[in-house]
Coordinates of N, CA, C and O in Angstrom, one line a residue:
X1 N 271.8 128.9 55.2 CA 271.7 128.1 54.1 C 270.3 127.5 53.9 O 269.8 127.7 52.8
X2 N 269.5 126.7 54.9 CA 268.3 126.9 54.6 C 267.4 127.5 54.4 O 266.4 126.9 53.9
X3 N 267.2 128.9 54.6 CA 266.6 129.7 54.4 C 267.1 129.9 52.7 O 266.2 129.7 51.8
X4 N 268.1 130.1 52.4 CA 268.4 129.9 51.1 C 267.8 129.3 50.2 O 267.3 129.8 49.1
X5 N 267.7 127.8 50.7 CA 267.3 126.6 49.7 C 266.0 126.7 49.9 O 265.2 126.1 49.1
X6 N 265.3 127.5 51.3 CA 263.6 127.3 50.8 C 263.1 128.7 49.8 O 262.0 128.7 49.4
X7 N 264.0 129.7 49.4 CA 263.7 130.4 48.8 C 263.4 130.3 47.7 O 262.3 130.5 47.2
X8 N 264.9 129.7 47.2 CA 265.1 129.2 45.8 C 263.7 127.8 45.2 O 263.2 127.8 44.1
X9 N 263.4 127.0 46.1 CA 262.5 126.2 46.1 C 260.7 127.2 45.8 O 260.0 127.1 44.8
X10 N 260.6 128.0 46.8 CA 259.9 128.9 46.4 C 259.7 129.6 45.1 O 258.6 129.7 44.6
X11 N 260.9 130.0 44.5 CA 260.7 130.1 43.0 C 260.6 129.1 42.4 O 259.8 129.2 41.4
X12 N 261.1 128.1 42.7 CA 261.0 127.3 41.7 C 259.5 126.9 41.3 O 259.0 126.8 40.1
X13 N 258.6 126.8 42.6 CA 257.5 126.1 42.3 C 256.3 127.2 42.7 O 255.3 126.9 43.2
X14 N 256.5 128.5 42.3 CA 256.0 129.6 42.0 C 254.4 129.1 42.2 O 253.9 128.0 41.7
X15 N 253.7 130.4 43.2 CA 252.5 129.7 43.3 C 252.5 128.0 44.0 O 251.3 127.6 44.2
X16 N 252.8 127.6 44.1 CA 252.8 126.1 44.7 C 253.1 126.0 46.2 O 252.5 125.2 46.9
X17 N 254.2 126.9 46.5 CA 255.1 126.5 47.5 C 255.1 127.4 48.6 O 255.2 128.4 47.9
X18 N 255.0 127.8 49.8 CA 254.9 128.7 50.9 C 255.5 128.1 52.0 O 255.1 127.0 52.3
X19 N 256.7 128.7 52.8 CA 257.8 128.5 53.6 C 257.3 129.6 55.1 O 257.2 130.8 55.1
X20 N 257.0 128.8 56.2 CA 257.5 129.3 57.4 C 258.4 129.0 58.2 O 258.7 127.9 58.4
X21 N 259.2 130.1 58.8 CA 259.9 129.5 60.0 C 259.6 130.2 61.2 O 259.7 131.4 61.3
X22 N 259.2 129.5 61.9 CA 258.6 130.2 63.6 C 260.1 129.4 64.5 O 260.4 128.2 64.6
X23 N 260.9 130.7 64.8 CA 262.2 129.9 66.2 C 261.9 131.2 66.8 O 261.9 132.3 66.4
X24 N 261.6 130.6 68.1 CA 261.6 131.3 69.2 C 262.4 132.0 69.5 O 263.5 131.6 69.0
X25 N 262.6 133.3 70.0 CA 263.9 134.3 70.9 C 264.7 133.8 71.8 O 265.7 134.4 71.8
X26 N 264.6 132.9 72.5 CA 265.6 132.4 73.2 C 265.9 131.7 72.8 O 266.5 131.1 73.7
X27 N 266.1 131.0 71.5 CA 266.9 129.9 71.2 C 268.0 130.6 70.2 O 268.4 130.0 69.2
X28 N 268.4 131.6 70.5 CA 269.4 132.8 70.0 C 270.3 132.6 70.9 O 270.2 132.6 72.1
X29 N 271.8 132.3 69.9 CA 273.0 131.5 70.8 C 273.0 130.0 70.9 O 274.1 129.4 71.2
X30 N 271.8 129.3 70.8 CA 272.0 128.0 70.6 C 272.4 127.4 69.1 O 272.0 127.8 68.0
X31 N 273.3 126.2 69.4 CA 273.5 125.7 68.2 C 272.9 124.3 67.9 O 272.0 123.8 68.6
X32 N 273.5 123.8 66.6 CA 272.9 122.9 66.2 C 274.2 122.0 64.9 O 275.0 122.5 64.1
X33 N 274.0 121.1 65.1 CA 275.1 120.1 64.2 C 274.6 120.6 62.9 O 273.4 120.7 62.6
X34 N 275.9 121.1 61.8 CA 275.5 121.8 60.8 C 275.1 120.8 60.0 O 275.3 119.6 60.2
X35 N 274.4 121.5 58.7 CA 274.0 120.3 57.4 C 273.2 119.0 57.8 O 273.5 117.9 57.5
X36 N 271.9 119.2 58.6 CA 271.4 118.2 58.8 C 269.8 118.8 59.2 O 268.9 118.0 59.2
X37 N 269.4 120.1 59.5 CA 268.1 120.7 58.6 C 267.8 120.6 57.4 O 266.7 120.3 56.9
X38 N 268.8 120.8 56.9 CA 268.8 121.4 55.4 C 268.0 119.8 54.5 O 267.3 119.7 53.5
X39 N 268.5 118.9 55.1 CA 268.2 117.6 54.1 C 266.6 117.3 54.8 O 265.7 116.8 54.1
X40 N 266.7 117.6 56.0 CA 265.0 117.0 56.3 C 263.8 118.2 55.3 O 262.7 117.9 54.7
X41 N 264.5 119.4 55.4 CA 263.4 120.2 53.8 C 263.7 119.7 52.7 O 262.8 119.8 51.8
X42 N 264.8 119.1 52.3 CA 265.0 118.9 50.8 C 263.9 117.6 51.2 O 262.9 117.9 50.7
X43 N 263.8 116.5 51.9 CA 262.9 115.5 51.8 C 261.0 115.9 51.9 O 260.1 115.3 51.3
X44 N 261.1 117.0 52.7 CA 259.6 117.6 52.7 C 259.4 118.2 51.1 O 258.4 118.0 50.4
X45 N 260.5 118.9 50.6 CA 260.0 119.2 48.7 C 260.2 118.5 48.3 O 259.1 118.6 47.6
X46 N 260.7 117.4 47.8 CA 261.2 116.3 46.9 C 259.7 115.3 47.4 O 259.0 114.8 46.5
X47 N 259.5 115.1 48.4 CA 258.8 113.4 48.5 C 256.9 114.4 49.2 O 255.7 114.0 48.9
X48 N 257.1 115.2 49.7 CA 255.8 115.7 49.8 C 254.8 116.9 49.3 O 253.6 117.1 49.3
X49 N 256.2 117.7 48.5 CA 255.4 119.0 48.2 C 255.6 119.0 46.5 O 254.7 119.2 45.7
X50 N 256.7 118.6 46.2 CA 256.9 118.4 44.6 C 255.5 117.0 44.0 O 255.5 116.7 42.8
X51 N 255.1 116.7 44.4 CA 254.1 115.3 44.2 C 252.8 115.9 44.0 O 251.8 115.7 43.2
X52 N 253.0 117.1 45.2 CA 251.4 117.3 45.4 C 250.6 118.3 44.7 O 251.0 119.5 44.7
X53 N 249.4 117.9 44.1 CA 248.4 118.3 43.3 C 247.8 119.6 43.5 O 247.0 120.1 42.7
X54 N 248.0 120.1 44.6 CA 247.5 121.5 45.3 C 248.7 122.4 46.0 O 249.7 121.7 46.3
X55 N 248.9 123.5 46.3 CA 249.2 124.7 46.7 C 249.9 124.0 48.2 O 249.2 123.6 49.1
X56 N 251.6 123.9 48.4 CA 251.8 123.5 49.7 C 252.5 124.5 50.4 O 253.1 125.4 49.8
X57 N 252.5 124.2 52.3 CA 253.0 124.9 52.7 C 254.1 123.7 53.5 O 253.8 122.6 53.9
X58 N 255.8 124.4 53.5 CA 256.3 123.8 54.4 C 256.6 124.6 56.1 O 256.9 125.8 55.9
X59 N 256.5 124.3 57.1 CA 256.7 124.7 58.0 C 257.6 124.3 58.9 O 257.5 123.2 59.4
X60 N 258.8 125.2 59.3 CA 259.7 124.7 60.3 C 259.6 125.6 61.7 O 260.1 126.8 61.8
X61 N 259.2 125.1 62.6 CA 259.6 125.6 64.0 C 260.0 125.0 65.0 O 259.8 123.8 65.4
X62 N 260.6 126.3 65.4 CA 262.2 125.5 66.2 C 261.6 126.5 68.1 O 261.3 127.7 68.1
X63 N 261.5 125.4 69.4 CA 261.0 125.6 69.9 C 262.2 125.1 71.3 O 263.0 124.2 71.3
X64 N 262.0 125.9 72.5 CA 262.9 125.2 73.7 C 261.9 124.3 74.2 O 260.8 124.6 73.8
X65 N 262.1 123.0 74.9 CA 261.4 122.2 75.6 C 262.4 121.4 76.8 O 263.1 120.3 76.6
X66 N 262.3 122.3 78.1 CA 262.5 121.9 79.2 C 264.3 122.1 78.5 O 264.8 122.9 77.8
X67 N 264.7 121.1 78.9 CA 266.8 121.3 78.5 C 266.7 121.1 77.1 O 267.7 121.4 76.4
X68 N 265.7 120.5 76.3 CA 266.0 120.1 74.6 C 265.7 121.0 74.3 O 265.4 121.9 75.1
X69 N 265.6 121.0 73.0 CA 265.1 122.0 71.8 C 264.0 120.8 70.9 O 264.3 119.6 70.7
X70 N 263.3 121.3 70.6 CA 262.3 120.3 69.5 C 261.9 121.3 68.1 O 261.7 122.6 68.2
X71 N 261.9 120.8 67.0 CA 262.4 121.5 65.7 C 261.4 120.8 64.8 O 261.7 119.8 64.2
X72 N 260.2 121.4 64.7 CA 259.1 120.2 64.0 C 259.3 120.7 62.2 O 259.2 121.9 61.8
X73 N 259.6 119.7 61.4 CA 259.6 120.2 60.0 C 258.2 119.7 59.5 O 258.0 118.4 59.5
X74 N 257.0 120.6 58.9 CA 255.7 119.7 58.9 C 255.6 120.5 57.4 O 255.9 121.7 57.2
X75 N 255.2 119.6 56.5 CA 254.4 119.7 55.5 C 252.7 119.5 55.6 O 252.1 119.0 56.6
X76 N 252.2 120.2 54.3 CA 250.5 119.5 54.3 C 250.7 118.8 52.7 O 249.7 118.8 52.0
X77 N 251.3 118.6 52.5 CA 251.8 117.5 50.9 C 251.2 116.2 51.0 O 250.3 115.7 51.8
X78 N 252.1 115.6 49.9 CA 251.1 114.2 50.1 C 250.8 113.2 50.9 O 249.9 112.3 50.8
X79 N 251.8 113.4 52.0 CA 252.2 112.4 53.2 C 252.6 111.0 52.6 O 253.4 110.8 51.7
X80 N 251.9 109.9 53.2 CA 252.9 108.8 52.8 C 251.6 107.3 53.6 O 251.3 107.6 54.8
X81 N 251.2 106.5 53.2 CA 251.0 105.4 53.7 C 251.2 104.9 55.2 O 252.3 105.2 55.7
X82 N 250.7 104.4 55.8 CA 251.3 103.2 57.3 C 251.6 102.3 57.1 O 251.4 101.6 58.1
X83 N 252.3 101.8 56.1 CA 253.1 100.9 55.4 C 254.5 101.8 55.3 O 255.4 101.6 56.1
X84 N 254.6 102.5 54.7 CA 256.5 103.5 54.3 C 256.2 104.0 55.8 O 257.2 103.7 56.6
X85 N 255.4 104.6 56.3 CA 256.1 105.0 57.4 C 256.6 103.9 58.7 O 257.6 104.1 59.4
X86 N 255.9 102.9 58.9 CA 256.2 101.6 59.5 C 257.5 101.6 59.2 O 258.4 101.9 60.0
X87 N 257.7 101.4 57.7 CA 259.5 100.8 57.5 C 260.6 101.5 57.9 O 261.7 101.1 58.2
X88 N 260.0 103.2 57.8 CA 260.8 104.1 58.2 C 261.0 104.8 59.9 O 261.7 105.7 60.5
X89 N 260.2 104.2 60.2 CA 260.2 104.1 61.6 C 260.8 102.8 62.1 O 261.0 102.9 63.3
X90 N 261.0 101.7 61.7 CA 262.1 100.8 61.8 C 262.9 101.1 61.6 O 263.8 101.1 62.5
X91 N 263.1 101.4 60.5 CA 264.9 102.0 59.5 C 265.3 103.2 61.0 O 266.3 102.9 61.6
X92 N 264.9 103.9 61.3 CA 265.3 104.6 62.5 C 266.2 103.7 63.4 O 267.5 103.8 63.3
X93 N 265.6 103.0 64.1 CA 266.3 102.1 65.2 C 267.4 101.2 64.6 O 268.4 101.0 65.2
X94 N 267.2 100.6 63.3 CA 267.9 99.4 62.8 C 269.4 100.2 62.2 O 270.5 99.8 62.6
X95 N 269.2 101.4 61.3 CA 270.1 102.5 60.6 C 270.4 101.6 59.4 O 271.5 101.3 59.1
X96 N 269.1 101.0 58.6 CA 269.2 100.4 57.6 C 267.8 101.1 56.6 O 266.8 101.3 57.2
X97 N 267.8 101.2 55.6 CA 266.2 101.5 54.9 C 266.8 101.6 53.4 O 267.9 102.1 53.1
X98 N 265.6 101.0 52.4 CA 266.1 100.9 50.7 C 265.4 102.5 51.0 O 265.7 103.1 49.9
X99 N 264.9 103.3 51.5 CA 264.0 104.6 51.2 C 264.0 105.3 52.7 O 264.2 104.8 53.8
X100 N 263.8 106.4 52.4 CA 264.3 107.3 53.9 C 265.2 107.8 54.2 O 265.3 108.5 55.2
X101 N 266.5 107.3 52.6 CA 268.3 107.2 53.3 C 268.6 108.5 54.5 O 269.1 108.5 55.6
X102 N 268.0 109.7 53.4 CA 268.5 111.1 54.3 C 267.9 111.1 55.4 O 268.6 111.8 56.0
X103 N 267.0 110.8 56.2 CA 265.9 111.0 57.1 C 266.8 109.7 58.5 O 267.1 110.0 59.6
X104 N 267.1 108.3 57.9 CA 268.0 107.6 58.6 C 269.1 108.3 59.0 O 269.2 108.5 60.2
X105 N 269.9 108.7 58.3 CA 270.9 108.9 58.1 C 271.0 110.4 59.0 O 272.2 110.6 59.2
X106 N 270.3 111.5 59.4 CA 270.2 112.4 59.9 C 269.5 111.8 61.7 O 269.5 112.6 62.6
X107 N 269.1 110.8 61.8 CA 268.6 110.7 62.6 C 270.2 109.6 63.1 O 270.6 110.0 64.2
X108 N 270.8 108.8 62.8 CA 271.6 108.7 63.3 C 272.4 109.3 63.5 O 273.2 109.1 64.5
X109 N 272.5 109.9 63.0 CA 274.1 111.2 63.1 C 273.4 112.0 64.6 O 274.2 111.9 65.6
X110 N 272.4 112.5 64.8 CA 271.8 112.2 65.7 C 272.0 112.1 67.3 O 272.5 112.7 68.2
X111 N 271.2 110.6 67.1 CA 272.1 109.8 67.9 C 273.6 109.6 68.7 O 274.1 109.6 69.8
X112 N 274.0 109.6 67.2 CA 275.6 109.4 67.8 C 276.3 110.4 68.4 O 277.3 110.4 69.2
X113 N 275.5 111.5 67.9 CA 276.3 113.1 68.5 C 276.0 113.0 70.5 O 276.7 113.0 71.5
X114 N 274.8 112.9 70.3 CA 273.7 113.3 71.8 C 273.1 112.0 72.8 O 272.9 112.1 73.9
X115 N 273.1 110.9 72.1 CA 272.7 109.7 72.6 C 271.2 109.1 71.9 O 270.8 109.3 70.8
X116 N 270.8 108.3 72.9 CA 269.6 107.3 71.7 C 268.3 108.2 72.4 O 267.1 108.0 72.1
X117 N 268.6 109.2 73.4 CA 267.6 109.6 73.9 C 267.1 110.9 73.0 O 266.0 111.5 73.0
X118 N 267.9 111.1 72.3 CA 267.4 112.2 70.9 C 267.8 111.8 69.6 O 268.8 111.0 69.4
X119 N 266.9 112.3 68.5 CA 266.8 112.2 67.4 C 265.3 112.9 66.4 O 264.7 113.9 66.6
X120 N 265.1 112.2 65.6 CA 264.1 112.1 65.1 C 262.8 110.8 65.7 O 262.9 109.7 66.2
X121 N 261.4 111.8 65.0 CA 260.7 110.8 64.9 C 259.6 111.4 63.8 O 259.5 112.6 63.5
X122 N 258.9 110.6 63.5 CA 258.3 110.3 62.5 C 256.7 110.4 62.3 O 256.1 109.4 62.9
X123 N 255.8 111.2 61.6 CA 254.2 111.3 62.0 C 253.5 111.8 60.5 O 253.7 112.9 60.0
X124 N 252.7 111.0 59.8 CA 252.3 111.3 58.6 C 250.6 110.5 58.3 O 249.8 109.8 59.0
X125 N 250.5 111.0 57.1 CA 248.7 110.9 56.9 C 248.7 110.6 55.3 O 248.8 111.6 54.6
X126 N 248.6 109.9 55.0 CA 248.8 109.6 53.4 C 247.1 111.2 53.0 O 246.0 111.3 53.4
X127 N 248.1 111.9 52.1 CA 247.2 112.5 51.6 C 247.0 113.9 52.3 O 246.6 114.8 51.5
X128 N 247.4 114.2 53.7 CA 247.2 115.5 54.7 C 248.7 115.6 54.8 O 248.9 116.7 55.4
X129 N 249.9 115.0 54.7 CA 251.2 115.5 54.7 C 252.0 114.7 56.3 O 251.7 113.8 57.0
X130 N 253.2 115.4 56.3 CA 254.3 114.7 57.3 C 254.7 116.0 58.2 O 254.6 117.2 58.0
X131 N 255.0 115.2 59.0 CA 255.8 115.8 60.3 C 256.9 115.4 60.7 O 257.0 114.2 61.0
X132 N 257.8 116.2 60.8 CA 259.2 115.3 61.5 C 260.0 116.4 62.6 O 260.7 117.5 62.4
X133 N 259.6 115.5 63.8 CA 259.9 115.9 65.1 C 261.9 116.3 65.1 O 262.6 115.5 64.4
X134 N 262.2 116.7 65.3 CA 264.1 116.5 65.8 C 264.1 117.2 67.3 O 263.8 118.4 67.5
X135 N 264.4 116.3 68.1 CA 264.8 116.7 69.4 C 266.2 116.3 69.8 O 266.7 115.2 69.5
X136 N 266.9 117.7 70.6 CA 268.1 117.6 70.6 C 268.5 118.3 72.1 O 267.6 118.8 72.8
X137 N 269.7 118.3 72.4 CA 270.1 118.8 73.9 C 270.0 120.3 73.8 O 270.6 120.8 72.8
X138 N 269.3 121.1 74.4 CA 270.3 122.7 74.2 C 271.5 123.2 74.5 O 271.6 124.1 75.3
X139 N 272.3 122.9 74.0 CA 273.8 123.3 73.5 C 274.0 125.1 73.6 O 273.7 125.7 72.6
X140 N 274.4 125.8 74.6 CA 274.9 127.4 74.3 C 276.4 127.4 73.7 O 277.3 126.5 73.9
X141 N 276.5 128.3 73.0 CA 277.2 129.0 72.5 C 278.8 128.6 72.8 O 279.8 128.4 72.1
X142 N 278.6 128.6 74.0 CA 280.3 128.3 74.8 C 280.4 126.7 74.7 O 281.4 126.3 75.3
X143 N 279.8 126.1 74.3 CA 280.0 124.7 74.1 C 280.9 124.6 73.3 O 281.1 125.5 72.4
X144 N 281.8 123.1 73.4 CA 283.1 123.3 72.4 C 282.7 122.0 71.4 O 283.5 121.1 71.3
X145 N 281.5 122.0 70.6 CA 281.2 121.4 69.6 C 280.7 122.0 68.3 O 279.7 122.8 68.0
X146 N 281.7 121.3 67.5 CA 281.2 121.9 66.0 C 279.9 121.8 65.2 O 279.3 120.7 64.8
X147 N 279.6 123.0 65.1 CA 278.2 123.3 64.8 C 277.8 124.8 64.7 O 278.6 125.7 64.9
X148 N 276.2 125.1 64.1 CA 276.1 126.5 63.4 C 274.9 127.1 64.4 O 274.0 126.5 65.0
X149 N 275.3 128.4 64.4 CA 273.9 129.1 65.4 C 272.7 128.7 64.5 O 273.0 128.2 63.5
X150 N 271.3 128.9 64.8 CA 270.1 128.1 64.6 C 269.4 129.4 63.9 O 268.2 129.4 63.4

């Protein structure tokens, strides 16, 4: 499904828009809680790459680290202030924010699945774009939680 929606995004913004995904070979058979990539790209086109004045790329790779998995979603769009990202790096811990909703709201879901020791986190440059870390357990295949291969 995401690969879907960065396609279709790709047309849309014809010339503008350029999609990587780098996932490693061993992370074949791991899963992941469904419907909760998909909204961290809709926030990299909607708030970083739809704004921006020049040619963007979004980039998703998905990586093993030690027992996690780490899943960096990075734009070079317009990024965002150290003011919004402060709030939104609050709004994380608190699971309150007027802006961020999906980015909160994926990061607690999160949480609740895996513990407070994973989630998201948050890294941007007003003007050079955003990064959004997701670290999660590695989960195989025979695990008995609902969720989609990666």
């Amino acid at each position: 499904l995401l690969e879907l929606y960065l396609r279709l995004m790709s047309l849309r913004f014809a010339g503008n828009f350029v999609y990587q995904l780098e996932l490693e070979k061993d992370l074949e058979g791991v899963h992941t809680p469904g419907f909760w990539l998909q909204p961290l790209a809709e926030n990299a086109v909607a708030h970083g790459i739809k704004p921006c004045p020049h040619p963007c790329t979004l980039s998703i790779q998905a990586r093993r680290r030690a027992a996690d998995v780490e899943i960096k979603v990075s734009d070079n769009g317009v990024g965002m202030d150290s003011e919004t990202l402060g709030q939104l790096r609050r709004a994380f811990d608190t699971g309150k924010s007027s802006l961020g909703f999906g980015l909160v709201n994926v990061h607690q879901r999160i949480r609740l699945t895996y513990g407070k020791d994973y989630g998201l986190t948050l890294d941007s440059t007003s003007g050079q774009g955003t990064v959004v870390t997701v670290r999660i357990p590695t989960i195989e295949e025979d695990h008995d939680v609902e969720s989609i291969n990666l």
